[in-house]
Every structure is written in C-alpha cells, then in structure tokens.
C-alpha cells in the first residue's frame, strides 16, 4: 500500500469498513483497508447476531429505516451470504386480550409485508398467530401466566465475526489491499486536503505513509478520535452505547424459538445460538476505554431480572457461561437516553479528501458503505480520467456464497465421503459455505485434522489451520496471541476452558512440526503472559487455567 498511491484508503476493519473496501474494489478503484487490531475485533463481533428490520423502529414509525433494513435482510439471506445468515424464529408474547393481538398482529403483518417492497424474496417464513398452548409448546420454559398468546415470526441471524471477516476477504479477492494490526497514527495533509494516513505496523513497529485520493473514516465508536487527526471538528459526533449479552447453555431454557420481551427502556432478546442462548441487550452510555468495554454486575443483574420474569425456572449467575460487551456507534442527539439516539447513518465530507461514515446498524452496512464510496467518488471525480461505475455490491456474493445451496443439498454425501458426521458437515457449511471443500480436501490428505478439539463442540483441527489464512497470521506468536485474545473476547473459555490452549498447540504443531522442538512450551508461555499483561490481572491461577502450564 505504501508503494503506490491509492484511490481510496479505508480506515477500520469492522463490517462497514469491510463493506466500503468491497464496494470500492468492485467499482474498479484501487483500495486499501487498514485495521488496528483484528478484523471484526470491535463492535462487529459483539452484536446480538441479528439481521433484522427492527420491530421497535416500526413502532416508532421509522418506516424508511425498517424497509431499508428488511430489503438488506432479504439480500443477505438469499444471495449475498446464505451460508452465514439464516432465518431464526421468535415469539412475540401477548399479555392483553383482543386489542393487543390486533395491534401487534397488524404490526408484524406490516413488518412481513414491508420485506416484499424491495421486490426481493422475503427470505423467511410468514408469521402466524398462536394460542397460549401453542406458544408454550414452542417455549415450555415460558411461564403460563406470562402470556395469553403469541405471534410467531422470523428474522435473520448472522455469524457476525465471520461475516465481517468474509467481507474483507472478498474485498481482497477483488483486488483490495487489506492489513490488520496496522494502526493509523495520523492523517497526511497537503494544504487543506487530507491525502492519506501515517500508519504503524504493530508487529514490527515500522511506521510508513499510505497516500490516497480519498480517505474513508469508518471507525465506528472511534470516529471522533480518527476525525481529530484532521485537526478539525467534524459535522457530527458519535456516542458509544454499551450493549451487554449473556451466554447461557441451551439446556437452561427449554424451547425451540427465540423470545422478544419489552423492558422499561427498550426490548430484550433471548436468541438461540447453537448449543447456547444469547440474552441481551443493555443500552447504556459508555465513556471509559473503548478498546475494552466491560460488563458490570448491574448489567448482568438487569438482564437476569427481566428474563426471569417470564421463565418457569429462573436463571442464576451460576447459569451464565459467558458474557460479552460491545459498543454501538450512535449519532449524538439531545436526549440522554442512548436507546433513543439515531440508528440511522450519516456521511460527512466537511474536510477535503476525508469521508466520514458513522451511525447506522449492522444490517444496513452495505448501504452505509455504498453511500460512503459514492461520496468519495463524487469528491475525487475531477482527479480521475475515467467514469467510476455505480455500486454493484447487491449482486456480489461473498466468498463461500456461490453454489452454497447446491453444496448444502449434498451434505449427506459429503458426510459419507469424508467420514465426518452430518452435524460436523453442517457446522462447516455454515462457517465456510462452498469453501468447505477446501477443508475437506485438507482432512482427506491428513485425517488427523478431522478430529474435534477437546471441549470445542464441532470445531476441528482443520479449522485451526484455516484460521492462519483467514486472519493473515504467519507466525506462532501471532497465532497463539490471536487465539487467546479471540477466545477471551467471546466467552469461549467460560464455555470450554481448553479450547484456547488446544487451538494454540495445534497451530504451534503446524509451525513447529517436531513435537519436542525446544522452546515450544516457552513460546506458549510467552504468548499467555503477553495476553495477561495486556488484558487483565496476571495470576498463577489464571495462567494455569489458560495454558495448562505453570508460570
């Protein structure tokens, strides 16, 4: 990226930054994408994992936002990422007779109908009305006196971290230059124009300049900090709203459907997620470190209090297998309640050469990216000797999406041929899509890579190796640190304490094939110590729990 000036430099490797890089690359522009940590390491991996229009926005009469989001939901489900996005059912409980069924039923019917306004397939089944008995058959965990009936409707669910990473990988496949662990430490200026950025390679410590006709600031909750490098105040400000989610084992709540519950502040979701439930979210202002948002005991108590109001068997703190916290970038308004701040996005070009995109919601990332690159193209039109095509990303499937339906239909044949169970094959298909064949070829060559990790559910050793290419990691130190960080951020250690250790050893084995190569355990010890010094208290107990070694 430093060798030749780019058309567009995108700062921030979250879902919007990845979307911007893909949009620019597929228009024929030269583009670079830099991320200070790992792709999706911030907000984009700590969401509620939903692709939805938002029923509460419909109640707020924000029809445009809902229709826009539902159109994007259809695209993701049917064309762009069917391997990573799929329908998920929800129960909307009714607690009042007659009028509420009419009121809520009309709203959900409108919600379903608006999904068709884009001219695309809805992508999910139509809603239906349920009696109390019908609702409790789907969710036996729901207290009988907590509802008189329900509406059963569908939205979309996404593996957010993988989707975000696949955006960056797809952009790279179309020619974008992407780099993680590359932090922007300043913006380059020529007169009153931004002409690029100074970045620091966090692994080597090397600093270098990247020049570009347009720089796109898509750093989410870090928007204001990045904007400050330009030395001028932006047109808008972004406030960080903390959202906390609990991860609870699937057997603690008996049911086949998600739940949506009203609270005094907003809504609460109970979402099926593999062998677990995700319960969230909170919505509170956050003014401390944006790198490490943390859940407080009051956050956990708040979520448990509200979900326990409707459960036959209440949850306790001991039932919580994991907790994660993320920060939503909201456009600042006058209201102190962050749940009322705008979820719509805004684009600013107040500084020449710099486009700022902020706000919005995960579901509408593609439209946000399109608007940002439209602004960049418009601003540099006089600098180019050619016409730049309009966005085509609504017709560009992500890697793994092409042919997914056909491969999904062949899953039983794949299971038989590979010797892996059908559940393992479905797990791989939902993570890699049509690229699953690459992992199966690897397992065919080395059958030991088809073995599951201890405590890792359906995760195989082959997936550890796939992480090398996906995360752009080429040394054991990078990989071990990455996996330890990744596991800690997603509550994996609380669910399966050995996953971080075993993943690391699998990859150290690949890096150092000789089982007794000198320094192997020392390398892991160094990785773990580096993690704890950076992220939390370094205690012998914690160290042993993570690594199985002694400090």
PDB file of C-alpha atoms in Angstrom, residues 165-444:
ATOM      1  CA  UNK A 165     -14.096 -11.187   8.046  1.00  0.00           C
ATOM      2  CA  UNK A 166     -15.569 -12.633   4.842  1.00  0.00           C
ATOM      3  CA  UNK A 167     -16.298  -9.072   3.662  1.00  0.00           C
ATOM      4  CA  UNK A 168     -12.613  -8.196   3.967  1.00  0.00           C
ATOM      5  CA  UNK A 169     -11.568 -11.490   2.360  1.00  0.00           C
ATOM      6  CA  UNK A 170     -13.969 -10.924  -0.531  1.00  0.00           C
ATOM      7  CA  UNK A 171     -12.654  -7.384  -0.975  1.00  0.00           C
ATOM      8  CA  UNK A 172      -9.125  -8.808  -1.101  1.00  0.00           C
ATOM      9  CA  UNK A 173     -10.270 -11.345  -3.707  1.00  0.00           C
ATOM     10  CA  UNK A 174     -11.378  -8.394  -5.869  1.00  0.00           C
ATOM     11  CA  UNK A 175      -8.011  -6.692  -5.528  1.00  0.00           C
ATOM     12  CA  UNK A 176      -8.198  -4.678  -2.292  1.00  0.00           C
ATOM     13  CA  UNK A 177      -5.073  -4.459  -0.141  1.00  0.00           C
ATOM     14  CA  UNK A 178      -6.027  -5.361   3.435  1.00  0.00           C
ATOM     15  CA  UNK A 179      -3.895  -5.258   6.573  1.00  0.00           C
ATOM     16  CA  UNK A 180      -4.774  -5.970  10.188  1.00  0.00           C
ATOM     17  CA  UNK A 181      -2.731  -4.919  13.235  1.00  0.00           C
ATOM     18  CA  UNK A 182      -1.935  -1.705  11.337  1.00  0.00           C
ATOM     19  CA  UNK A 183      -2.877   1.385  13.327  1.00  0.00           C
ATOM     20  CA  UNK A 184      -3.452   4.850  11.874  1.00  0.00           C
ATOM     21  CA  UNK A 185      -1.436   7.334  13.926  1.00  0.00           C
ATOM     22  CA  UNK A 186      -2.031  10.427  11.815  1.00  0.00           C
ATOM     23  CA  UNK A 187      -3.528  11.820   8.614  1.00  0.00           C
ATOM     24  CA  UNK A 188      -1.396  13.312   5.837  1.00  0.00           C
ATOM     25  CA  UNK A 189      -2.263  16.830   4.706  1.00  0.00           C
ATOM     26  CA  UNK A 190      -1.421  18.975   1.715  1.00  0.00           C
ATOM     27  CA  UNK A 191      -2.868  22.399   2.420  1.00  0.00           C
ATOM     28  CA  UNK A 192      -6.487  21.942   3.436  1.00  0.00           C
ATOM     29  CA  UNK A 193      -6.783  18.459   1.913  1.00  0.00           C
ATOM     30  CA  UNK A 194      -6.272  15.045   3.512  1.00  0.00           C
ATOM     31  CA  UNK A 195      -4.054  12.979   1.205  1.00  0.00           C
ATOM     32  CA  UNK A 196      -3.535   9.767   3.132  1.00  0.00           C
ATOM     33  CA  UNK A 197      -2.506   8.418   6.511  1.00  0.00           C
ATOM     34  CA  UNK A 198       0.560   7.534   8.529  1.00  0.00           C
ATOM     35  CA  UNK A 199       0.243   4.012   9.909  1.00  0.00           C
ATOM     36  CA  UNK A 200       2.206   1.835  12.298  1.00  0.00           C
ATOM     37  CA  UNK A 201       2.726  -1.889  11.859  1.00  0.00           C
ATOM     38  CA  UNK A 202       2.057  -3.075  15.421  1.00  0.00           C
ATOM     39  CA  UNK A 203       4.138  -6.233  14.965  1.00  0.00           C
ATOM     40  CA  UNK A 204       7.331  -4.741  13.546  1.00  0.00           C
ATOM     41  CA  UNK A 205       6.911  -1.237  14.970  1.00  0.00           C
ATOM     42  CA  UNK A 206       7.606   0.226  11.500  1.00  0.00           C
ATOM     43  CA  UNK A 207       5.825   3.439  10.536  1.00  0.00           C
ATOM     44  CA  UNK A 208       5.031   4.386   6.947  1.00  0.00           C
ATOM     45  CA  UNK A 209       2.756   6.617   4.870  1.00  0.00           C
ATOM     46  CA  UNK A 210      -0.113   5.492   2.645  1.00  0.00           C
ATOM     47  CA  UNK A 211      -1.276   8.069   0.130  1.00  0.00           C
ATOM     48  CA  UNK A 212      -4.780   8.097  -1.318  1.00  0.00           C
ATOM     49  CA  UNK A 213      -7.078  10.414  -3.232  1.00  0.00           C
ATOM     50  CA  UNK A 214      -9.786   9.844  -0.618  1.00  0.00           C
ATOM     51  CA  UNK A 215      -9.647   8.523   2.941  1.00  0.00           C
ATOM     52  CA  UNK A 216     -12.759   6.933   4.450  1.00  0.00           C
ATOM     53  CA  UNK A 217     -13.095   7.036   8.228  1.00  0.00           C
ATOM     54  CA  UNK A 218     -15.254   4.037   9.139  1.00  0.00           C
ATOM     55  CA  UNK A 219     -14.031   3.507  12.681  1.00  0.00           C
ATOM     56  CA  UNK A 220     -17.386   3.297  14.458  1.00  0.00           C
ATOM     57  CA  UNK A 221     -17.162   4.394  18.087  1.00  0.00           C
ATOM     58  CA  UNK A 222     -13.625   5.663  17.380  1.00  0.00           C
ATOM     59  CA  UNK A 223     -14.934   8.087  14.713  1.00  0.00           C
ATOM     60  CA  UNK A 224     -14.259  11.245  16.730  1.00  0.00           C
ATOM     61  CA  UNK A 225     -10.709  10.156  17.627  1.00  0.00           C
ATOM     62  CA  UNK A 226      -9.867   9.430  13.982  1.00  0.00           C
ATOM     63  CA  UNK A 227     -11.518  12.674  12.867  1.00  0.00           C
ATOM     64  CA  UNK A 228      -9.304  14.601  15.308  1.00  0.00           C
ATOM     65  CA  UNK A 229      -6.226  13.644  13.251  1.00  0.00           C
ATOM     66  CA  UNK A 230      -7.560  16.020  10.591  1.00  0.00           C
ATOM     67  CA  UNK A 231      -7.257  18.882  13.073  1.00  0.00           C
ATOM     68  CA  UNK A 232     -10.822  19.993  12.513  1.00  0.00           C
ATOM     69  CA  UNK A 233     -14.119  19.373  14.248  1.00  0.00           C
ATOM     70  CA  UNK A 234     -16.481  17.081  12.373  1.00  0.00           C
ATOM     71  CA  UNK A 235     -20.086  17.762  11.387  1.00  0.00           C
ATOM     72  CA  UNK A 236     -21.407  15.231  13.892  1.00  0.00           C
ATOM     73  CA  UNK A 237     -20.291  13.309  16.941  1.00  0.00           C
ATOM     74  CA  UNK A 238     -20.636   9.672  17.858  1.00  0.00           C
ATOM     75  CA  UNK A 239     -21.635   8.416  21.276  1.00  0.00           C
ATOM     76  CA  UNK A 240     -20.825   4.929  22.456  1.00  0.00           C
ATOM     77  CA  UNK A 241     -23.699   2.898  23.841  1.00  0.00           C
ATOM     78  CA  UNK A 242     -22.704  -0.252  25.698  1.00  0.00           C
ATOM     79  CA  UNK A 243     -24.603  -3.432  24.912  1.00  0.00           C
ATOM     80  CA  UNK A 244     -24.055  -6.444  27.168  1.00  0.00           C
ATOM     81  CA  UNK A 245     -25.071 -10.016  26.292  1.00  0.00           C
ATOM     82  CA  UNK A 246     -25.163 -13.149  28.393  1.00  0.00           C
ATOM     83  CA  UNK A 247     -24.365 -16.604  27.026  1.00  0.00           C
ATOM     84  CA  UNK A 248     -26.362 -19.406  28.673  1.00  0.00           C
ATOM     85  CA  UNK A 249     -26.256 -23.176  27.918  1.00  0.00           C
ATOM     86  CA  UNK A 250     -29.133 -24.321  25.727  1.00  0.00           C
ATOM     87  CA  UNK A 251     -30.474 -26.791  28.302  1.00  0.00           C
ATOM     88  CA  UNK A 252     -31.119 -24.000  30.839  1.00  0.00           C
ATOM     89  CA  UNK A 253     -34.064 -22.664  28.789  1.00  0.00           C
ATOM     90  CA  UNK A 254     -36.395 -25.242  27.252  1.00  0.00           C
ATOM     91  CA  UNK A 255     -37.638 -24.074  23.886  1.00  0.00           C
ATOM     92  CA  UNK A 256     -37.376 -24.073  20.121  1.00  0.00           C
ATOM     93  CA  UNK A 257     -37.789 -20.361  19.458  1.00  0.00           C
ATOM     94  CA  UNK A 258     -36.263 -17.064  20.445  1.00  0.00           C
ATOM     95  CA  UNK A 259     -38.148 -14.560  22.598  1.00  0.00           C
ATOM     96  CA  UNK A 260     -38.612 -10.816  22.354  1.00  0.00           C
ATOM     97  CA  UNK A 261     -39.503  -9.051  25.605  1.00  0.00           C
ATOM     98  CA  UNK A 262     -40.342  -5.459  26.399  1.00  0.00           C
ATOM     99  CA  UNK A 263     -38.461  -3.643  29.138  1.00  0.00           C
ATOM    100  CA  UNK A 264     -38.888  -0.167  30.572  1.00  0.00           C
ATOM    101  CA  UNK A 265     -36.000   1.045  28.389  1.00  0.00           C
ATOM    102  CA  UNK A 266     -36.107  -0.941  25.180  1.00  0.00           C
ATOM    103  CA  UNK A 267     -36.534  -4.598  24.163  1.00  0.00           C
ATOM    104  CA  UNK A 268     -34.758  -7.740  25.281  1.00  0.00           C
ATOM    105  CA  UNK A 269     -33.962 -10.724  23.061  1.00  0.00           C
ATOM    106  CA  UNK A 270     -33.465 -14.352  24.045  1.00  0.00           C
ATOM    107  CA  UNK A 271     -31.802 -15.781  20.938  1.00  0.00           C
ATOM    108  CA  UNK A 272     -30.943 -19.402  20.105  1.00  0.00           C
ATOM    109  CA  UNK A 273     -27.251 -19.678  19.190  1.00  0.00           C
ATOM    110  CA  UNK A 274     -26.016 -23.207  18.572  1.00  0.00           C
ATOM    111  CA  UNK A 275     -25.710 -25.002  21.896  1.00  0.00           C
ATOM    112  CA  UNK A 276     -26.388 -21.782  23.798  1.00  0.00           C
ATOM    113  CA  UNK A 277     -28.789 -18.885  24.206  1.00  0.00           C
ATOM    114  CA  UNK A 278     -27.747 -15.254  23.853  1.00  0.00           C
ATOM    115  CA  UNK A 279     -29.653 -12.897  26.157  1.00  0.00           C
ATOM    116  CA  UNK A 280     -29.399  -9.178  25.519  1.00  0.00           C
ATOM    117  CA  UNK A 281     -29.014  -6.413  25.378  1.00  0.00           C
ATOM    118  CA  UNK A 282     -28.430  -3.442  27.642  1.00  0.00           C
ATOM    119  CA  UNK A 283     -28.298   0.093  26.291  1.00  0.00           C
ATOM    120  CA  UNK A 284     -26.253   2.467  28.444  1.00  0.00           C
ATOM    121  CA  UNK A 285     -23.847   5.310  27.849  1.00  0.00           C
ATOM    122  CA  UNK A 286     -20.137   4.400  27.955  1.00  0.00           C
ATOM    123  CA  UNK A 287     -17.322   6.896  28.462  1.00  0.00           C
ATOM    124  CA  UNK A 288     -14.409   4.684  29.569  1.00  0.00           C
ATOM    125  CA  UNK A 289     -11.902   2.818  27.375  1.00  0.00           C
ATOM    126  CA  UNK A 290     -13.440   1.953  24.024  1.00  0.00           C
ATOM    127  CA  UNK A 291     -10.904  -0.814  23.495  1.00  0.00           C
ATOM    128  CA  UNK A 292     -12.183  -2.882  26.390  1.00  0.00           C
ATOM    129  CA  UNK A 293     -15.855  -2.312  27.245  1.00  0.00           C
ATOM    130  CA  UNK A 294     -16.773  -4.327  30.303  1.00  0.00           C
ATOM    131  CA  UNK A 295     -19.971  -5.729  31.742  1.00  0.00           C
ATOM    132  CA  UNK A 296     -20.771  -4.765  35.300  1.00  0.00           C
ATOM    133  CA  UNK A 297     -22.655  -6.870  37.817  1.00  0.00           C
ATOM    134  CA  UNK A 298     -25.583  -4.464  37.480  1.00  0.00           C
ATOM    135  CA  UNK A 299     -25.685  -5.173  33.723  1.00  0.00           C
ATOM    136  CA  UNK A 300     -25.882  -8.907  34.380  1.00  0.00           C
ATOM    137  CA  UNK A 301     -28.465  -8.432  37.134  1.00  0.00           C
ATOM    138  CA  UNK A 302     -30.581  -6.273  34.815  1.00  0.00           C
ATOM    139  CA  UNK A 303     -30.681  -8.946  32.118  1.00  0.00           C
ATOM    140  CA  UNK A 304     -31.347 -11.790  34.552  1.00  0.00           C
ATOM    141  CA  UNK A 305     -34.081  -9.800  36.302  1.00  0.00           C
ATOM    142  CA  UNK A 306     -36.028  -9.165  33.105  1.00  0.00           C
ATOM    143  CA  UNK A 307     -35.673 -12.601  31.574  1.00  0.00           C
ATOM    144  CA  UNK A 308     -36.569 -14.307  34.860  1.00  0.00           C
ATOM    145  CA  UNK A 309     -39.911 -12.505  34.875  1.00  0.00           C
ATOM    146  CA  UNK A 310     -41.139 -14.873  32.181  1.00  0.00           C
ATOM    147  CA  UNK A 311     -39.252 -18.116  32.864  1.00  0.00           C
ATOM    148  CA  UNK A 312     -40.642 -21.096  34.763  1.00  0.00           C
ATOM    149  CA  UNK A 313     -37.180 -21.868  36.119  1.00  0.00           C
ATOM    150  CA  UNK A 314     -35.266 -18.634  36.832  1.00  0.00           C
ATOM    151  CA  UNK A 315     -31.636 -18.278  35.764  1.00  0.00           C
ATOM    152  CA  UNK A 316     -28.899 -17.593  38.301  1.00  0.00           C
ATOM    153  CA  UNK A 317     -25.398 -16.171  37.987  1.00  0.00           C
ATOM    154  CA  UNK A 318     -24.085 -19.751  38.002  1.00  0.00           C
ATOM    155  CA  UNK A 319     -26.033 -20.439  34.802  1.00  0.00           C
ATOM    156  CA  UNK A 320     -24.168 -17.733  32.893  1.00  0.00           C
ATOM    157  CA  UNK A 321     -21.461 -19.439  30.827  1.00  0.00           C
ATOM    158  CA  UNK A 322     -20.107 -16.256  29.281  1.00  0.00           C
ATOM    159  CA  UNK A 323     -20.606 -12.504  28.983  1.00  0.00           C
ATOM    160  CA  UNK A 324     -19.594 -10.124  26.204  1.00  0.00           C
ATOM    161  CA  UNK A 325     -19.898  -6.370  25.859  1.00  0.00           C
ATOM    162  CA  UNK A 326     -19.787  -4.228  22.737  1.00  0.00           C
ATOM    163  CA  UNK A 327     -20.188  -0.556  21.890  1.00  0.00           C
ATOM    164  CA  UNK A 328     -22.723   0.735  19.372  1.00  0.00           C
ATOM    165  CA  UNK A 329     -21.832   3.924  17.492  1.00  0.00           C
ATOM    166  CA  UNK A 330     -24.842   6.226  17.807  1.00  0.00           C
ATOM    167  CA  UNK A 331     -25.114   9.681  16.295  1.00  0.00           C
ATOM    168  CA  UNK A 332     -25.220  12.033  19.248  1.00  0.00           C
ATOM    169  CA  UNK A 333     -28.508  13.789  19.936  1.00  0.00           C
ATOM    170  CA  UNK A 334     -30.030  15.895  22.622  1.00  0.00           C
ATOM    171  CA  UNK A 335     -31.643  13.020  24.520  1.00  0.00           C
ATOM    172  CA  UNK A 336     -29.608  11.480  27.312  1.00  0.00           C
ATOM    173  CA  UNK A 337     -31.160   8.052  26.808  1.00  0.00           C
ATOM    174  CA  UNK A 338     -28.940   6.272  24.297  1.00  0.00           C
ATOM    175  CA  UNK A 339     -31.749   3.906  23.326  1.00  0.00           C
ATOM    176  CA  UNK A 340     -33.458   6.930  21.736  1.00  0.00           C
ATOM    177  CA  UNK A 341     -30.462   8.137  19.746  1.00  0.00           C
ATOM    178  CA  UNK A 342     -30.480   7.685  15.996  1.00  0.00           C
ATOM    179  CA  UNK A 343     -29.673   4.302  14.460  1.00  0.00           C
ATOM    180  CA  UNK A 344     -29.622   5.947  11.035  1.00  0.00           C
ATOM    181  CA  UNK A 345     -26.273   6.733   9.496  1.00  0.00           C
ATOM    182  CA  UNK A 346     -24.689   9.934   8.289  1.00  0.00           C
ATOM    183  CA  UNK A 347     -21.920  10.767   5.804  1.00  0.00           C
ATOM    184  CA  UNK A 348     -19.727  13.832   6.154  1.00  0.00           C
ATOM    185  CA  UNK A 349     -17.260  15.406   3.709  1.00  0.00           C
ATOM    186  CA  UNK A 350     -16.523  18.568   5.671  1.00  0.00           C
ATOM    187  CA  UNK A 351     -12.756  18.074   5.282  1.00  0.00           C
ATOM    188  CA  UNK A 352     -11.463  17.767   1.707  1.00  0.00           C
ATOM    189  CA  UNK A 353     -10.136  14.305   0.976  1.00  0.00           C
ATOM    190  CA  UNK A 354     -11.834  12.761   4.009  1.00  0.00           C
ATOM    191  CA  UNK A 355     -15.183  10.962   4.077  1.00  0.00           C
ATOM    192  CA  UNK A 356     -16.653  10.105   7.474  1.00  0.00           C
ATOM    193  CA  UNK A 357     -19.373   7.450   7.809  1.00  0.00           C
ATOM    194  CA  UNK A 358     -20.976   6.820  11.197  1.00  0.00           C
ATOM    195  CA  UNK A 359     -24.114   5.623  12.941  1.00  0.00           C
ATOM    196  CA  UNK A 360     -26.366   3.024  11.363  1.00  0.00           C
ATOM    197  CA  UNK A 361     -26.887  -0.596  12.289  1.00  0.00           C
ATOM    198  CA  UNK A 362     -25.211  -3.844  11.319  1.00  0.00           C
ATOM    199  CA  UNK A 363     -27.999  -4.911   8.956  1.00  0.00           C
ATOM    200  CA  UNK A 364     -27.601  -1.858   6.712  1.00  0.00           C
ATOM    201  CA  UNK A 365     -23.805  -1.964   6.458  1.00  0.00           C
ATOM    202  CA  UNK A 366     -23.907  -2.388   2.654  1.00  0.00           C
ATOM    203  CA  UNK A 367     -25.990   0.763   2.128  1.00  0.00           C
ATOM    204  CA  UNK A 368     -23.713   2.671   4.503  1.00  0.00           C
ATOM    205  CA  UNK A 369     -20.677   1.523   2.510  1.00  0.00           C
ATOM    206  CA  UNK A 370     -22.343   2.463  -0.779  1.00  0.00           C
ATOM    207  CA  UNK A 371     -23.142   5.964   0.497  1.00  0.00           C
ATOM    208  CA  UNK A 372     -19.594   6.464   1.767  1.00  0.00           C
ATOM    209  CA  UNK A 373     -17.959   5.380  -1.501  1.00  0.00           C
ATOM    210  CA  UNK A 374     -20.495   7.427  -3.505  1.00  0.00           C
ATOM    211  CA  UNK A 375     -19.301  10.459  -1.535  1.00  0.00           C
ATOM    212  CA  UNK A 376     -15.659   9.557  -2.111  1.00  0.00           C
ATOM    213  CA  UNK A 377     -16.185   9.078  -5.863  1.00  0.00           C
ATOM    214  CA  UNK A 378     -18.055  12.367  -6.134  1.00  0.00           C
ATOM    215  CA  UNK A 379     -15.271  14.193  -4.291  1.00  0.00           C
ATOM    216  CA  UNK A 380     -12.473  12.816  -6.472  1.00  0.00           C
ATOM    217  CA  UNK A 381     -14.282  12.867  -9.820  1.00  0.00           C
ATOM    218  CA  UNK A 382     -12.137  15.761 -11.013  1.00  0.00           C
ATOM    219  CA  UNK A 383      -8.948  13.803 -10.193  1.00  0.00           C
ATOM    220  CA  UNK A 384      -9.863  10.731 -12.240  1.00  0.00           C
ATOM    221  CA  UNK A 385      -9.558  10.326 -16.001  1.00  0.00           C
ATOM    222  CA  UNK A 386     -12.433   7.857 -16.146  1.00  0.00           C
ATOM    223  CA  UNK A 387     -16.019   7.397 -15.078  1.00  0.00           C
ATOM    224  CA  UNK A 388     -16.459   5.289 -11.962  1.00  0.00           C
ATOM    225  CA  UNK A 389     -19.363   2.814 -12.122  1.00  0.00           C
ATOM    226  CA  UNK A 390     -22.110   2.872  -9.513  1.00  0.00           C
ATOM    227  CA  UNK A 391     -22.160   0.346  -6.678  1.00  0.00           C
ATOM    228  CA  UNK A 392     -22.784  -3.260  -7.678  1.00  0.00           C
ATOM    229  CA  UNK A 393     -22.447  -4.966  -4.278  1.00  0.00           C
ATOM    230  CA  UNK A 394     -26.097  -6.043  -4.232  1.00  0.00           C
ATOM    231  CA  UNK A 395     -25.044  -8.505  -6.942  1.00  0.00           C
ATOM    232  CA  UNK A 396     -21.692  -9.560  -5.429  1.00  0.00           C
ATOM    233  CA  UNK A 397     -21.978 -12.660  -3.203  1.00  0.00           C
ATOM    234  CA  UNK A 398     -19.358 -13.075  -0.502  1.00  0.00           C
ATOM    235  CA  UNK A 399     -16.802 -15.847  -0.714  1.00  0.00           C
ATOM    236  CA  UNK A 400     -18.494 -19.142   0.056  1.00  0.00           C
ATOM    237  CA  UNK A 401     -21.942 -17.976  -1.080  1.00  0.00           C
ATOM    238  CA  UNK A 402     -21.745 -19.051  -4.726  1.00  0.00           C
ATOM    239  CA  UNK A 403     -23.053 -22.604  -5.021  1.00  0.00           C
ATOM    240  CA  UNK A 404     -23.941 -22.823  -1.339  1.00  0.00           C
ATOM    241  CA  UNK A 405     -27.449 -24.174  -1.895  1.00  0.00           C
ATOM    242  CA  UNK A 406     -26.148 -26.973  -4.113  1.00  0.00           C
ATOM    243  CA  UNK A 407     -23.431 -27.941  -1.638  1.00  0.00           C
ATOM    244  CA  UNK A 408     -25.954 -27.807   1.224  1.00  0.00           C
ATOM    245  CA  UNK A 409     -28.154 -30.250  -0.669  1.00  0.00           C
ATOM    246  CA  UNK A 410     -25.148 -32.584  -0.945  1.00  0.00           C
ATOM    247  CA  UNK A 411     -24.311 -32.511   2.764  1.00  0.00           C
ATOM    248  CA  UNK A 412     -25.255 -36.147   3.394  1.00  0.00           C
ATOM    249  CA  UNK A 413     -22.998 -37.261   0.533  1.00  0.00           C
ATOM    250  CA  UNK A 414     -20.177 -35.102   1.907  1.00  0.00           C
ATOM    251  CA  UNK A 415     -20.609 -36.620   5.367  1.00  0.00           C
ATOM    252  CA  UNK A 416     -20.435 -40.145   3.963  1.00  0.00           C
ATOM    253  CA  UNK A 417     -17.433 -39.443   1.756  1.00  0.00           C
ATOM    254  CA  UNK A 418     -15.449 -37.592   4.434  1.00  0.00           C
ATOM    255  CA  UNK A 419     -16.311 -39.817   7.382  1.00  0.00           C
ATOM    256  CA  UNK A 420     -17.437 -36.782   9.356  1.00  0.00           C
ATOM    257  CA  UNK A 421     -20.897 -36.727  10.915  1.00  0.00           C
ATOM    258  CA  UNK A 422     -23.711 -34.807   9.253  1.00  0.00           C
ATOM    259  CA  UNK A 423     -23.690 -32.336  12.157  1.00  0.00           C
ATOM    260  CA  UNK A 424     -19.996 -31.625  11.611  1.00  0.00           C
ATOM    261  CA  UNK A 425     -20.567 -31.070   7.881  1.00  0.00           C
ATOM    262  CA  UNK A 426     -23.467 -28.671   8.535  1.00  0.00           C
ATOM    263  CA  UNK A 427     -21.289 -26.800  11.022  1.00  0.00           C
ATOM    264  CA  UNK A 428     -18.574 -26.368   8.370  1.00  0.00           C
ATOM    265  CA  UNK A 429     -21.071 -25.325   5.689  1.00  0.00           C
ATOM    266  CA  UNK A 430     -22.482 -22.606   7.948  1.00  0.00           C
ATOM    267  CA  UNK A 431     -18.976 -21.240   8.511  1.00  0.00           C
ATOM    268  CA  UNK A 432     -17.292 -21.696   5.126  1.00  0.00           C
ATOM    269  CA  UNK A 433     -20.133 -22.182   2.651  1.00  0.00           C
ATOM    270  CA  UNK A 434     -18.994 -23.612  -0.670  1.00  0.00           C
ATOM    271  CA  UNK A 435     -15.369 -23.184   0.503  1.00  0.00           C
ATOM    272  CA  UNK A 436     -15.953 -26.175   2.806  1.00  0.00           C
ATOM    273  CA  UNK A 437     -14.473 -28.364   0.067  1.00  0.00           C
ATOM    274  CA  UNK A 438     -11.063 -26.833   0.797  1.00  0.00           C
ATOM    275  CA  UNK A 439     -11.184 -28.035   4.402  1.00  0.00           C
ATOM    276  CA  UNK A 440     -12.490 -31.462   3.381  1.00  0.00           C
ATOM    277  CA  UNK A 441      -9.597 -31.813   0.913  1.00  0.00           C
ATOM    278  CA  UNK A 442      -7.197 -30.952   3.734  1.00  0.00           C
ATOM    279  CA  UNK A 443      -8.815 -33.553   6.012  1.00  0.00           C
ATOM    280  CA  UNK A 444      -8.668 -36.152   3.219  1.00  0.00           C
TER     281      UNK A 444
END
